[in-house]
Structures are given as structure tokens and as C-alpha cells.
Amino acid sequence: MAGLLLLPGCAGDPTVYGPCQPSEYGSPACPYPEAGTGDEGGGGDGGAGGAGGAGGGDETACAGDCVPPAPLGWFGPALLWHGPPEQAPDCPAEAPNVGYVGFADLAPAPLACAGCLCDPPDAAAASCQLPLGWSAHAATCAVTAPDTVETAFAAPDGWDGACTAANAIPAGQDCGGQPCVQWLSVEAPTVLVTAACTPRVDEPPPPARLDPWQTRAVACLPGAYTECPGDRSTCMPSSEQPGGLPPGGFLACIFHEGDVTCAEPYLDRHVFYGGVDDTRACSECACGELEGASCTIMASVYSDGACAEQVASTLISSTTPFCGVTPPGVALGSKSAEVVAADPGGCAPSGGEPVGELLPEAPSTFCCLA
């Protein structure tokens, strides 16, 4: 987990992290160490320490690099490494304390969403409303002949398809010098669906969880800071030390929470992040309007009144009305109809699309010596 390490050496002010800088002794956060503790500084007169040896105020030459101390409010100096996550090294012995872990170069894999499906209504939810509009025509019943004499052969209201002699037309009935019955038209039945489609998620195998970061950052802190003799700069381990740090692997840096600017002499700026703000999700599955519902009936017409002498029988779909020829002048004495099929249709699915985004959060700025 990314964060800053609170190290011993400072007390009282929880905003100061890492060992106290020699220049910070005397502040509320960093009281002067007592004589003989081995910390930087002099005896018990409360004054600032000397040039900063390992104990008792003896001056020693810096075995590493003398670098400017961190300004107030900043952490460090620290040794910063950044690179591919799988290559992150351990902190070296000269700076063994992990003071920060962060990340950069966010490159997440695309969010994989499950596909959406729509289950159609159950077949029992579809029914067929029988047509009541039956008509005889003295000539063609096609729409290209709208002036044709039409004689009603309608079914009664609430008809269930059983044999009926309602509105029978006798044989040879005359319509302006020609038989009234030469063509027969029947309206298309109406399909009724009393349920809707149900959205469903088609679950794929869970995708592998991948690290979204291309860069990892580690900041390493020494166990204690010492001043370089004479100029109050801070002594830091150097990659030039024999058997020391990996060559070119670490930078001398100071760091600060947030996205801030750098100042002399720490001008090599790097921003790393402690985590991500993940608002990604998959849009909810839904179903469009019901489409493709249909039903089919078998319609029959008879010359007698008891549905015994059949003149014609045909399948009629809810998508297309019937128009067909009959023997000229034949009697239309009765009719019947029955439902042979009803299809509730289906719906087009929608949803299952990635929404939201993955954004870095909790920035920290590292300013390094160029």
C-alpha cells in the first residue's frame, strides 16, 4: 500500500515524517536530543548541534553525497527508484527504510462486461384475436379496385371461432348485374401478448485481474540524517560508494504530498499516485420493444349454414389479410376459424457497455536533483 512511513526521531507533530533534519532541531516537532544519545547535535545547552557526526558532535566526513536538506513541509531527502513494477529493488542497506510506495503511468486493461440477453415472453403469453371482418366482393378484393361492390359476411362480436351462420349470403345474390360473391376477403387476426421480455446477463468467465500501473516508485530513507561539515547540507548515501546502491538506479529527491511544483536545486519533477478512483461499471441490461409477435389461424367458409359443405379453407397470418377468389355466385352460408399458432416474438437487448473511468488519486510529488 502506498503511503509515508512515520520514523522515530521526531515527536509531537504528526505531520513530520522521517528522521528529523539537523536544521529542524528546536522546532516543536523535533526537540533537541539529549546529550549522549548518539543523535546529531551538542550537549544539553539546547543549542543546535555541530557539524553532525555519528555521536557526541564529532565532525566526520560525509561518506556519501552532500545534498541540500528538505525544506520545511517536505520529506526527505530520500533515494527514489522508479521503473517497471516487476523490477522494483529492495531498499539498500544505506537507506533501509521504505518511506513511500507509489505508482505512475496508469494503463488499465479495458473493462470486460458480460453480454446482455433478452428472454422472450412465455409462449402462453401470446394469443390470437379472431377477425370479425369477412366480406364478399363482386369483383377483386384487391386494394387496386376500391369501387368493387362489397357485401358484409361479418362474424358476431366476441366470436370464438365456432361455426356461425351470421350474415350469410345466399347463392346467386345479385349486385348490379353480377354475382355478389366472386372474391372473399378476411381481415388479419390480431396477436396479443400479455408479458414482456426479461433482460438477462450472459456471464463470461471472470477476466484475470491485471496491475493497471506500468511504473512503480519506491522511496528509501536512511536511519538518520547527518549534516555535512561546514555547510549544513545533508549527507546522503551515494551510488558511487563501493558495493553501495545499484548504478543509476536511485535519485536523490525530496517529496511532498499532492501535486506541487519543484524549486532549485530539486528541479527533476516526478508525480506518483497512491491508488486509483475506480468508477467503472457495466451499464444495466435492458430489453427493447417487443418485435416479431405473430399468430396464424385456419379460416374456413361453407355454402351451408352448418359448416358441412366447405367452399374454401386457408391459413391467415396476423401479418397479412386474406383476399381470394371463390366460385361466382356461391353461397356463403357459414364460417369457422381456429388458432393454429401464436408466437410472442422477441426483443433486442441493450446495455452491458463499460461506463465510468479509472483515474489516479492521492498524488505525491518528488523533486530530484537533476
mmCIF file of C-alpha atoms in Angstrom:
data_model
loop_
_atom_site.group_PDB
_atom_site.id
_atom_site.type_symbol
_atom_site.label_atom_id
_atom_site.label_comp_id
_atom_site.label_asym_id
_atom_site.label_seq_id
_atom_site.Cartn_x
_atom_site.Cartn_y
_atom_site.Cartn_z
ATOM 1 C CA MET A 1 0.000 0.000 0.000
ATOM 2 C CA ALA A 2 1.260 3.402 -0.855
ATOM 3 C CA GLY A 3 1.979 5.866 1.913
ATOM 4 C CA LEU A 4 4.528 7.606 4.067
ATOM 5 C CA LEU A 5 6.433 5.994 6.868
ATOM 6 C CA LEU A 6 6.490 7.715 10.257
ATOM 7 C CA LEU A 7 10.000 7.106 11.534
ATOM 8 C CA PRO A 8 11.426 7.589 15.046
ATOM 9 C CA GLY A 9 13.427 10.707 15.910
ATOM 10 C CA CYS A 10 10.580 13.263 15.843
ATOM 11 C CA ALA A 11 7.819 13.719 18.368
ATOM 12 C CA GLY A 12 4.727 15.808 18.855
ATOM 13 C CA ASP A 13 3.866 16.926 15.335
ATOM 14 C CA PRO A 14 2.245 14.080 13.336
ATOM 15 C CA THR A 15 2.783 15.909 10.042
ATOM 16 C CA VAL A 16 6.579 15.463 10.164
ATOM 17 C CA TYR A 17 7.687 12.150 8.643
ATOM 18 C CA GLY A 18 11.112 10.534 8.512
ATOM 19 C CA PRO A 19 14.107 11.342 10.709
ATOM 20 C CA CYS A 20 14.465 14.957 11.872
ATOM 21 C CA GLN A 21 16.682 17.138 9.746
ATOM 22 C CA PRO A 22 19.589 18.643 11.724
ATOM 23 C CA SER A 23 18.313 22.064 10.739
ATOM 24 C CA GLU A 24 14.880 21.232 12.239
ATOM 25 C CA TYR A 25 16.056 20.620 15.817
ATOM 26 C CA GLY A 26 14.482 23.116 18.169
ATOM 27 C CA SER A 27 11.109 23.084 16.373
ATOM 28 C CA PRO A 28 8.059 21.751 18.262
ATOM 29 C CA ALA A 29 8.192 18.604 16.153
ATOM 30 C CA CYS A 30 11.905 17.954 16.677
ATOM 31 C CA PRO A 31 13.224 18.799 20.192
ATOM 32 C CA TYR A 32 16.975 18.769 20.711
ATOM 33 C CA PRO A 33 18.242 15.286 21.551
ATOM 34 C CA GLU A 34 19.688 14.718 24.943
ATOM 35 C CA ALA A 35 23.456 14.502 25.267
ATOM 36 C CA GLY A 36 24.937 11.085 24.817
ATOM 37 C CA THR A 37 22.015 9.632 22.781
ATOM 38 C CA GLY A 38 24.084 9.337 19.669
ATOM 39 C CA ASP A 39 21.835 11.770 17.760
ATOM 40 C CA GLU A 40 23.185 14.799 15.975
ATOM 41 C CA GLY A 41 23.807 17.936 17.970
ATOM 42 C CA GLY A 42 25.736 19.039 21.026
ATOM 43 C CA GLY A 43 25.235 18.761 24.732
ATOM 44 C CA GLY A 44 22.495 19.860 26.998
ATOM 45 C CA ASP A 45 22.793 23.593 26.419
ATOM 46 C CA GLY A 46 19.869 23.369 23.952
ATOM 47 C CA GLY A 47 21.884 24.818 21.092
ATOM 48 C CA ALA A 48 21.889 23.403 17.578
ATOM 49 C CA GLY A 49 24.242 20.530 17.050
ATOM 50 C CA GLY A 50 27.619 20.782 15.469
ATOM 51 C CA ALA A 51 28.556 19.561 12.048
ATOM 52 C CA GLY A 52 26.936 16.239 12.726
ATOM 53 C CA GLY A 53 28.960 13.191 13.474
ATOM 54 C CA ALA A 54 27.548 9.879 14.469
ATOM 55 C CA GLY A 55 27.526 10.863 18.141
ATOM 56 C CA GLY A 56 28.790 13.416 20.655
ATOM 57 C CA GLY A 57 29.084 16.130 17.988
ATOM 58 C CA ASP A 58 32.303 14.833 16.427
ATOM 59 C CA GLU A 59 32.716 16.041 12.861
ATOM 60 C CA THR A 60 33.169 13.302 10.306
ATOM 61 C CA ALA A 61 33.473 13.495 6.560
ATOM 62 C CA CYS A 62 30.337 12.521 4.605
ATOM 63 C CA ALA A 63 30.745 9.026 3.167
ATOM 64 C CA GLY A 64 28.089 9.744 0.530
ATOM 65 C CA ASP A 65 26.848 12.881 -1.217
ATOM 66 C CA CYS A 66 26.159 16.217 0.445
ATOM 67 C CA VAL A 67 22.731 17.346 -0.782
ATOM 68 C CA PRO A 68 20.509 20.293 0.184
ATOM 69 C CA PRO A 69 18.152 19.431 3.066
ATOM 70 C CA ALA A 70 14.405 19.186 2.571
ATOM 71 C CA PRO A 71 12.574 22.492 3.131
ATOM 72 C CA LEU A 72 10.017 22.638 5.919
ATOM 73 C CA GLY A 73 6.885 20.751 4.937
ATOM 74 C CA TRP A 74 8.787 18.395 2.635
ATOM 75 C CA PHE A 75 10.013 14.872 3.336
ATOM 76 C CA GLY A 76 13.481 13.531 2.672
ATOM 77 C CA PRO A 77 15.950 13.677 1.195
ATOM 78 C CA ALA A 78 15.193 10.174 0.001
ATOM 79 C CA LEU A 79 16.572 7.780 -2.525
ATOM 80 C CA LEU A 80 13.922 7.319 -5.240
ATOM 81 C CA TRP A 81 13.677 4.384 -7.588
ATOM 82 C CA HIS A 82 11.016 4.133 -10.293
ATOM 83 C CA GLY A 83 10.556 1.689 -13.109
ATOM 84 C CA PRO A 84 8.684 -1.480 -14.152
ATOM 85 C CA PRO A 85 6.866 -2.991 -11.148
ATOM 86 C CA GLU A 86 8.476 -6.392 -11.544
ATOM 87 C CA GLN A 87 11.953 -4.828 -11.343
ATOM 88 C CA ALA A 88 11.464 -2.877 -8.086
ATOM 89 C CA PRO A 89 14.504 -3.405 -5.837
ATOM 90 C CA ASP A 90 14.700 -3.641 -2.069
ATOM 91 C CA CYS A 91 15.893 -0.564 -0.238
ATOM 92 C CA PRO A 92 19.692 -0.611 0.119
ATOM 93 C CA ALA A 93 21.441 -1.029 3.444
ATOM 94 C CA GLU A 94 22.481 2.640 3.430
ATOM 95 C CA ALA A 95 18.828 3.714 3.315
ATOM 96 C CA PRO A 96 16.875 0.716 4.570
ATOM 97 C CA ASN A 97 13.551 2.350 5.483
ATOM 98 C CA VAL A 98 10.721 2.424 2.945
ATOM 99 C CA GLY A 99 9.287 5.931 3.151
ATOM 100 C CA TYR A 100 6.914 5.803 0.211
ATOM 101 C CA VAL A 101 5.441 3.397 -2.318
ATOM 102 C CA GLY A 102 3.501 4.764 -5.264
ATOM 103 C CA PHE A 103 2.659 4.274 -8.888
ATOM 104 C CA ALA A 104 2.556 6.051 -12.239
ATOM 105 C CA ASP A 105 1.588 5.512 -15.883
ATOM 106 C CA LEU A 106 -1.910 4.155 -15.372
ATOM 107 C CA ALA A 107 -2.820 1.874 -18.271
ATOM 108 C CA PRO A 108 -5.700 -0.404 -17.242
ATOM 109 C CA ALA A 109 -6.960 -3.176 -19.431
ATOM 110 C CA PRO A 110 -10.384 -2.470 -20.951
ATOM 111 C CA LEU A 111 -13.230 -3.360 -18.624
ATOM 112 C CA ALA A 112 -14.867 -6.591 -19.795
ATOM 113 C CA CYS A 113 -18.646 -6.555 -19.449
ATOM 114 C CA ALA A 114 -20.920 -9.538 -19.678
ATOM 115 C CA GLY A 115 -23.183 -9.689 -22.700
ATOM 116 C CA CYS A 116 -26.874 -8.919 -22.320
ATOM 117 C CA LEU A 117 -29.633 -11.224 -23.492
ATOM 118 C CA CYS A 118 -33.423 -10.921 -23.589
ATOM 119 C CA ASP A 119 -35.589 -13.903 -22.779
ATOM 120 C CA PRO A 120 -38.855 -13.697 -24.766
ATOM 121 C CA PRO A 121 -42.234 -13.964 -23.080
ATOM 122 C CA ASP A 122 -43.542 -17.445 -22.493
ATOM 123 C CA ALA A 123 -45.500 -18.828 -25.457
ATOM 124 C CA ALA A 124 -48.615 -18.916 -23.277
ATOM 125 C CA ALA A 125 -48.481 -15.129 -23.090
ATOM 126 C CA ALA A 126 -49.371 -14.870 -26.800
ATOM 127 C CA SER A 127 -52.926 -15.227 -28.040
ATOM 128 C CA CYS A 128 -54.814 -14.583 -31.272
ATOM 129 C CA GLN A 129 -57.865 -12.368 -31.625
ATOM 130 C CA LEU A 130 -60.010 -13.780 -34.419
ATOM 131 C CA PRO A 131 -61.033 -11.409 -37.239
ATOM 132 C CA LEU A 132 -64.625 -10.301 -37.423
ATOM 133 C CA GLY A 133 -64.371 -8.610 -40.801
ATOM 134 C CA TRP A 134 -65.307 -11.116 -43.545
ATOM 135 C CA SER A 135 -66.650 -9.732 -46.864
ATOM 136 C CA ALA A 136 -67.745 -10.916 -50.293
ATOM 137 C CA HIS A 137 -66.826 -8.870 -53.387
ATOM 138 C CA ALA A 138 -68.488 -8.615 -56.778
ATOM 139 C CA ALA A 139 -65.055 -8.286 -58.359
ATOM 140 C CA THR A 140 -61.494 -8.439 -56.997
ATOM 141 C CA CYS A 141 -60.972 -7.516 -53.350
ATOM 142 C CA ALA A 142 -57.527 -6.145 -54.091
ATOM 143 C CA VAL A 143 -56.840 -2.585 -52.951
ATOM 144 C CA THR A 144 -56.347 -1.606 -56.584
ATOM 145 C CA ALA A 145 -60.115 -1.920 -57.078
ATOM 146 C CA PRO A 146 -61.689 0.215 -54.320
ATOM 147 C CA ASP A 147 -65.010 0.661 -56.187
ATOM 148 C CA THR A 148 -65.910 -3.015 -56.090
ATOM 149 C CA VAL A 149 -69.324 -3.735 -54.537
ATOM 150 C CA GLU A 150 -68.750 -5.312 -51.129
ATOM 151 C CA THR A 151 -71.213 -7.432 -49.157
ATOM 152 C CA ALA A 152 -70.599 -7.978 -45.444
ATOM 153 C CA PHE A 153 -70.134 -11.546 -44.209
ATOM 154 C CA ALA A 154 -69.023 -10.464 -40.717
ATOM 155 C CA ALA A 155 -68.607 -12.703 -37.685
ATOM 156 C CA PRO A 156 -70.511 -11.807 -34.494
ATOM 157 C CA ASP A 157 -68.876 -9.818 -31.664
ATOM 158 C CA GLY A 158 -66.942 -11.960 -29.222
ATOM 159 C CA TRP A 159 -66.660 -14.781 -31.750
ATOM 160 C CA ASP A 160 -64.604 -17.754 -30.541
ATOM 161 C CA GLY A 161 -64.239 -19.378 -33.972
ATOM 162 C CA ALA A 162 -67.062 -21.890 -33.632
ATOM 163 C CA CYS A 163 -69.322 -22.418 -36.649
ATOM 164 C CA THR A 164 -71.630 -19.453 -37.215
ATOM 165 C CA ALA A 165 -74.174 -18.609 -39.912
ATOM 166 C CA ALA A 166 -74.250 -14.900 -39.029
ATOM 167 C CA ASN A 167 -74.640 -12.559 -42.027
ATOM 168 C CA ALA A 168 -74.910 -15.439 -44.504
ATOM 169 C CA ILE A 169 -75.070 -14.558 -48.229
ATOM 170 C CA PRO A 170 -77.393 -16.759 -50.317
ATOM 171 C CA ALA A 171 -76.293 -18.293 -53.600
ATOM 172 C CA GLY A 172 -76.696 -16.157 -56.715
ATOM 173 C CA GLN A 173 -77.228 -12.891 -54.853
ATOM 174 C CA ASP A 174 -77.033 -10.101 -57.480
ATOM 175 C CA CYS A 175 -75.020 -6.889 -57.087
ATOM 176 C CA GLY A 176 -75.695 -4.608 -60.040
ATOM 177 C CA GLY A 177 -75.963 -7.305 -62.674
ATOM 178 C CA GLN A 178 -73.176 -9.539 -61.423
ATOM 179 C CA PRO A 179 -72.864 -12.083 -58.610
ATOM 180 C CA CYS A 180 -72.142 -10.512 -55.242
ATOM 181 C CA VAL A 181 -69.832 -13.386 -54.352
ATOM 182 C CA GLN A 182 -66.783 -13.707 -56.624
ATOM 183 C CA TRP A 183 -63.979 -12.906 -54.156
ATOM 184 C CA LEU A 184 -63.708 -13.328 -50.407
ATOM 185 C CA SER A 185 -61.682 -11.148 -48.040
ATOM 186 C CA VAL A 186 -60.872 -11.839 -44.379
ATOM 187 C CA GLU A 187 -59.107 -9.379 -42.113
ATOM 188 C CA ALA A 188 -55.833 -10.432 -40.485
ATOM 189 C CA PRO A 189 -56.148 -11.753 -36.944
ATOM 190 C CA THR A 190 -54.602 -9.666 -34.144
ATOM 191 C CA VAL A 191 -51.843 -11.075 -31.981
ATOM 192 C CA LEU A 192 -51.987 -10.173 -28.286
ATOM 193 C CA VAL A 193 -49.010 -10.559 -25.910
ATOM 194 C CA THR A 194 -49.604 -10.042 -22.191
ATOM 195 C CA ALA A 195 -45.960 -10.207 -20.986
ATOM 196 C CA ALA A 196 -42.668 -8.525 -21.760
ATOM 197 C CA CYS A 197 -39.146 -9.694 -22.440
ATOM 198 C CA THR A 198 -36.880 -10.318 -19.458
ATOM 199 C CA PRO A 199 -33.293 -8.987 -19.540
ATOM 200 C CA ARG A 200 -30.586 -11.431 -18.556
ATOM 201 C CA VAL A 201 -26.822 -11.205 -18.111
ATOM 202 C CA ASP A 202 -24.798 -13.741 -20.025
ATOM 203 C CA GLU A 203 -21.917 -14.170 -17.584
ATOM 204 C CA PRO A 204 -18.485 -14.678 -19.176
ATOM 205 C CA PRO A 205 -15.589 -16.279 -17.325
ATOM 206 C CA PRO A 206 -14.109 -13.724 -14.899
ATOM 207 C CA PRO A 207 -11.186 -11.898 -16.503
ATOM 208 C CA ALA A 208 -7.743 -12.010 -14.925
ATOM 209 C CA ARG A 209 -7.072 -9.088 -12.607
ATOM 210 C CA LEU A 210 -4.121 -7.170 -14.011
ATOM 211 C CA ASP A 211 -1.990 -4.481 -12.402
ATOM 212 C CA PRO A 212 -3.133 -1.231 -14.073
ATOM 213 C CA TRP A 213 0.158 0.549 -13.365
ATOM 214 C CA GLN A 214 3.167 0.461 -15.654
ATOM 215 C CA THR A 215 5.510 2.172 -13.192
ATOM 216 C CA ARG A 216 6.233 1.584 -9.518
ATOM 217 C CA ALA A 217 8.041 4.066 -7.265
ATOM 218 C CA VAL A 218 9.881 3.341 -4.009
ATOM 219 C CA ALA A 219 11.461 5.983 -1.800
ATOM 220 C CA CYS A 220 14.102 4.800 0.685
ATOM 221 C CA LEU A 221 15.157 6.756 3.800
ATOM 222 C CA PRO A 222 18.316 6.424 5.885
ATOM 223 C CA GLY A 223 18.086 5.555 9.540
ATOM 224 C CA ALA A 224 19.215 9.069 10.475
ATOM 225 C CA TYR A 225 20.303 12.244 8.733
ATOM 226 C CA THR A 226 23.602 13.970 9.411
ATOM 227 C CA GLU A 227 24.833 17.358 8.303
ATOM 228 C CA CYS A 228 27.847 17.668 6.089
ATOM 229 C CA PRO A 229 30.671 19.568 7.862
ATOM 230 C CA GLY A 230 30.661 23.312 7.316
ATOM 231 C CA ASP A 231 27.641 23.977 5.066
ATOM 232 C CA ARG A 232 24.662 22.369 6.890
ATOM 233 C CA SER A 233 23.802 20.273 3.824
ATOM 234 C CA THR A 234 22.585 16.729 4.411
ATOM 235 C CA CYS A 235 24.736 13.671 3.938
ATOM 236 C CA MET A 236 23.051 11.022 1.802
ATOM 237 C CA PRO A 237 24.245 7.627 0.564
ATOM 238 C CA SER A 238 25.724 7.685 -2.925
ATOM 239 C CA SER A 239 25.568 5.209 -5.764
ATOM 240 C CA GLU A 240 29.291 5.797 -6.180
ATOM 241 C CA GLN A 241 30.030 4.032 -2.906
ATOM 242 C CA PRO A 242 31.827 0.706 -3.388
ATOM 243 C CA GLY A 243 29.307 -2.062 -3.045
ATOM 244 C CA GLY A 244 26.589 0.506 -2.487
ATOM 245 C CA LEU A 245 23.473 1.361 -4.479
ATOM 246 C CA PRO A 246 22.627 -0.060 -7.900
ATOM 247 C CA PRO A 247 24.339 2.166 -10.502
ATOM 248 C CA GLY A 248 21.922 4.751 -11.838
ATOM 249 C CA GLY A 249 19.041 3.085 -10.060
ATOM 250 C CA PHE A 250 18.257 5.757 -7.466
ATOM 251 C CA LEU A 251 17.782 9.522 -7.473
ATOM 252 C CA ALA A 252 18.287 11.919 -4.564
ATOM 253 C CA CYS A 253 14.899 13.562 -4.066
ATOM 254 C CA ILE A 254 12.623 15.356 -1.665
ATOM 255 C CA PHE A 255 8.883 14.722 -1.748
ATOM 256 C CA HIS A 256 5.585 16.292 -0.771
ATOM 257 C CA GLU A 257 2.010 15.104 -0.680
ATOM 258 C CA GLY A 258 -0.108 16.475 -3.529
ATOM 259 C CA ASP A 259 0.695 17.729 -6.997
ATOM 260 C CA VAL A 260 3.060 20.631 -6.344
ATOM 261 C CA THR A 261 5.867 22.472 -8.117
ATOM 262 C CA CYS A 262 9.611 21.992 -7.680
ATOM 263 C CA ALA A 263 12.252 24.589 -6.852
ATOM 264 C CA GLU A 264 16.031 24.878 -7.044
ATOM 265 C CA PRO A 265 18.036 22.770 -6.827
ATOM 266 C CA TYR A 266 15.492 19.927 -6.909
ATOM 267 C CA LEU A 267 14.036 20.538 -10.380
ATOM 268 C CA ASP A 268 13.653 17.000 -11.789
ATOM 269 C CA ARG A 269 9.944 16.549 -11.100
ATOM 270 C CA HIS A 270 8.064 13.249 -10.866
ATOM 271 C CA VAL A 271 4.474 12.671 -9.746
ATOM 272 C CA PHE A 272 3.352 9.329 -8.384
ATOM 273 C CA TYR A 273 -0.018 8.180 -7.069
ATOM 274 C CA GLY A 274 -1.139 6.204 -4.072
ATOM 275 C CA GLY A 275 -4.101 4.487 -5.714
ATOM 276 C CA VAL A 276 -6.989 4.788 -8.133
ATOM 277 C CA ASP A 277 -10.517 6.157 -8.139
ATOM 278 C CA ASP A 278 -12.415 3.440 -9.970
ATOM 279 C CA THR A 279 -15.902 4.478 -11.129
ATOM 280 C CA ARG A 280 -16.059 1.878 -13.873
ATOM 281 C CA ALA A 281 -19.102 -0.347 -14.164
ATOM 282 C CA CYS A 282 -21.201 -2.076 -16.773
ATOM 283 C CA SER A 283 -24.448 -0.473 -17.883
ATOM 284 C CA GLU A 284 -27.591 -2.309 -16.822
ATOM 285 C CA CYS A 285 -29.088 -4.824 -19.208
ATOM 286 C CA ALA A 286 -32.447 -3.877 -20.726
ATOM 287 C CA CYS A 287 -34.777 -5.017 -23.484
ATOM 288 C CA GLY A 288 -36.240 -3.032 -26.363
ATOM 289 C CA GLU A 289 -39.796 -3.092 -27.620
ATOM 290 C CA LEU A 290 -41.348 -6.450 -28.377
ATOM 291 C CA GLU A 291 -40.948 -7.285 -32.075
ATOM 292 C CA GLY A 292 -41.963 -10.119 -34.355
ATOM 293 C CA ALA A 293 -45.048 -11.330 -32.472
ATOM 294 C CA SER A 294 -47.459 -13.164 -34.768
ATOM 295 C CA CYS A 295 -50.278 -15.657 -34.874
ATOM 296 C CA THR A 296 -51.893 -17.817 -37.552
ATOM 297 C CA ILE A 297 -55.468 -19.079 -37.910
ATOM 298 C CA MET A 298 -57.184 -21.601 -40.156
ATOM 299 C CA ALA A 299 -60.246 -19.867 -41.655
ATOM 300 C CA SER A 300 -62.939 -21.900 -43.405
ATOM 301 C CA VAL A 301 -66.103 -20.917 -45.299
ATOM 302 C CA TYR A 302 -69.078 -23.142 -46.151
ATOM 303 C CA SER A 303 -72.018 -22.974 -48.545
ATOM 304 C CA ASP A 304 -74.460 -24.351 -45.989
ATOM 305 C CA GLY A 305 -75.402 -22.949 -42.609
ATOM 306 C CA ALA A 306 -73.881 -25.742 -40.506
ATOM 307 C CA CYS A 307 -70.240 -25.761 -41.653
ATOM 308 C CA ALA A 308 -70.711 -29.054 -43.512
ATOM 309 C CA GLU A 309 -70.159 -28.152 -47.194
ATOM 310 C CA GLN A 310 -66.784 -26.435 -47.392
ATOM 311 C CA VAL A 311 -66.132 -23.879 -50.098
ATOM 312 C CA ALA A 312 -62.602 -22.898 -49.077
ATOM 313 C CA SER A 313 -60.129 -23.145 -46.175
ATOM 314 C CA THR A 314 -56.902 -21.186 -45.795
ATOM 315 C CA LEU A 315 -54.214 -20.164 -43.312
ATOM 316 C CA ILE A 316 -54.259 -16.462 -42.463
ATOM 317 C CA SER A 317 -51.379 -14.753 -40.624
ATOM 318 C CA SER A 318 -51.604 -11.733 -38.371
ATOM 319 C CA THR A 319 -49.150 -10.043 -40.732
ATOM 320 C CA THR A 320 -51.336 -10.228 -43.886
ATOM 321 C CA PRO A 321 -55.129 -10.199 -44.531
ATOM 322 C CA PHE A 322 -56.624 -12.762 -46.911
ATOM 323 C CA CYS A 323 -58.019 -11.994 -50.373
ATOM 324 C CA GLY A 324 -59.002 -14.929 -52.607
ATOM 325 C CA VAL A 325 -61.294 -15.914 -55.445
ATOM 326 C CA THR A 326 -64.467 -18.042 -54.982
ATOM 327 C CA PRO A 327 -66.795 -19.774 -57.420
ATOM 328 C CA PRO A 328 -69.026 -16.971 -58.842
ATOM 329 C CA GLY A 329 -72.350 -16.661 -57.016
ATOM 330 C CA VAL A 330 -71.609 -19.416 -54.473
ATOM 331 C CA ALA A 331 -73.500 -19.237 -51.200
ATOM 332 C CA LEU A 332 -71.566 -18.136 -48.113
ATOM 333 C CA GLY A 333 -73.736 -19.883 -45.549
ATOM 334 C CA SER A 334 -71.389 -20.250 -42.552
ATOM 335 C CA LYS A 335 -67.785 -19.971 -41.390
ATOM 336 C CA SER A 336 -65.394 -21.178 -38.676
ATOM 337 C CA ALA A 337 -61.860 -20.415 -37.521
ATOM 338 C CA GLU A 338 -59.267 -21.837 -35.145
ATOM 339 C CA VAL A 339 -55.881 -20.662 -33.924
ATOM 340 C CA VAL A 340 -53.042 -22.870 -35.138
ATOM 341 C CA ALA A 341 -50.005 -20.908 -33.887
ATOM 342 C CA ALA A 342 -49.093 -17.931 -31.704
ATOM 343 C CA ASP A 343 -45.546 -16.570 -31.355
ATOM 344 C CA PRO A 344 -44.801 -13.916 -28.697
ATOM 345 C CA GLY A 345 -41.800 -12.588 -30.644
ATOM 346 C CA GLY A 346 -38.659 -11.213 -29.008
ATOM 347 C CA CYS A 347 -36.736 -8.083 -28.025
ATOM 348 C CA ALA A 348 -33.352 -6.640 -28.857
ATOM 349 C CA PRO A 349 -31.067 -6.434 -25.801
ATOM 350 C CA SER A 350 -29.205 -3.306 -24.759
ATOM 351 C CA GLY A 351 -26.713 -2.477 -22.021
ATOM 352 C CA GLY A 352 -23.654 -4.345 -20.891
ATOM 353 C CA GLU A 353 -21.405 -1.496 -22.010
ATOM 354 C CA PRO A 354 -18.465 -0.143 -19.992
ATOM 355 C CA VAL A 355 -19.180 3.189 -18.293
ATOM 356 C CA GLY A 356 -17.143 5.312 -15.909
ATOM 357 C CA GLU A 357 -13.362 5.570 -15.757
ATOM 358 C CA LEU A 358 -10.290 4.660 -13.773
ATOM 359 C CA LEU A 359 -8.373 7.713 -12.547
ATOM 360 C CA PRO A 360 -5.238 8.031 -10.414
ATOM 361 C CA GLU A 361 -5.639 9.571 -6.959
ATOM 362 C CA ALA A 362 -3.566 10.559 -3.925
ATOM 363 C CA PRO A 363 -0.672 12.207 -5.812
ATOM 364 C CA SER A 364 2.753 12.880 -4.321
ATOM 365 C CA THR A 365 5.412 14.990 -5.977
ATOM 366 C CA PHE A 366 9.094 14.055 -5.976
ATOM 367 C CA CYS A 367 11.599 16.758 -6.815
ATOM 368 C CA CYS A 368 15.003 15.328 -7.568
ATOM 369 C CA LEU A 369 18.486 16.615 -8.213
ATOM 370 C CA ALA A 370 18.984 16.768 -11.951
#
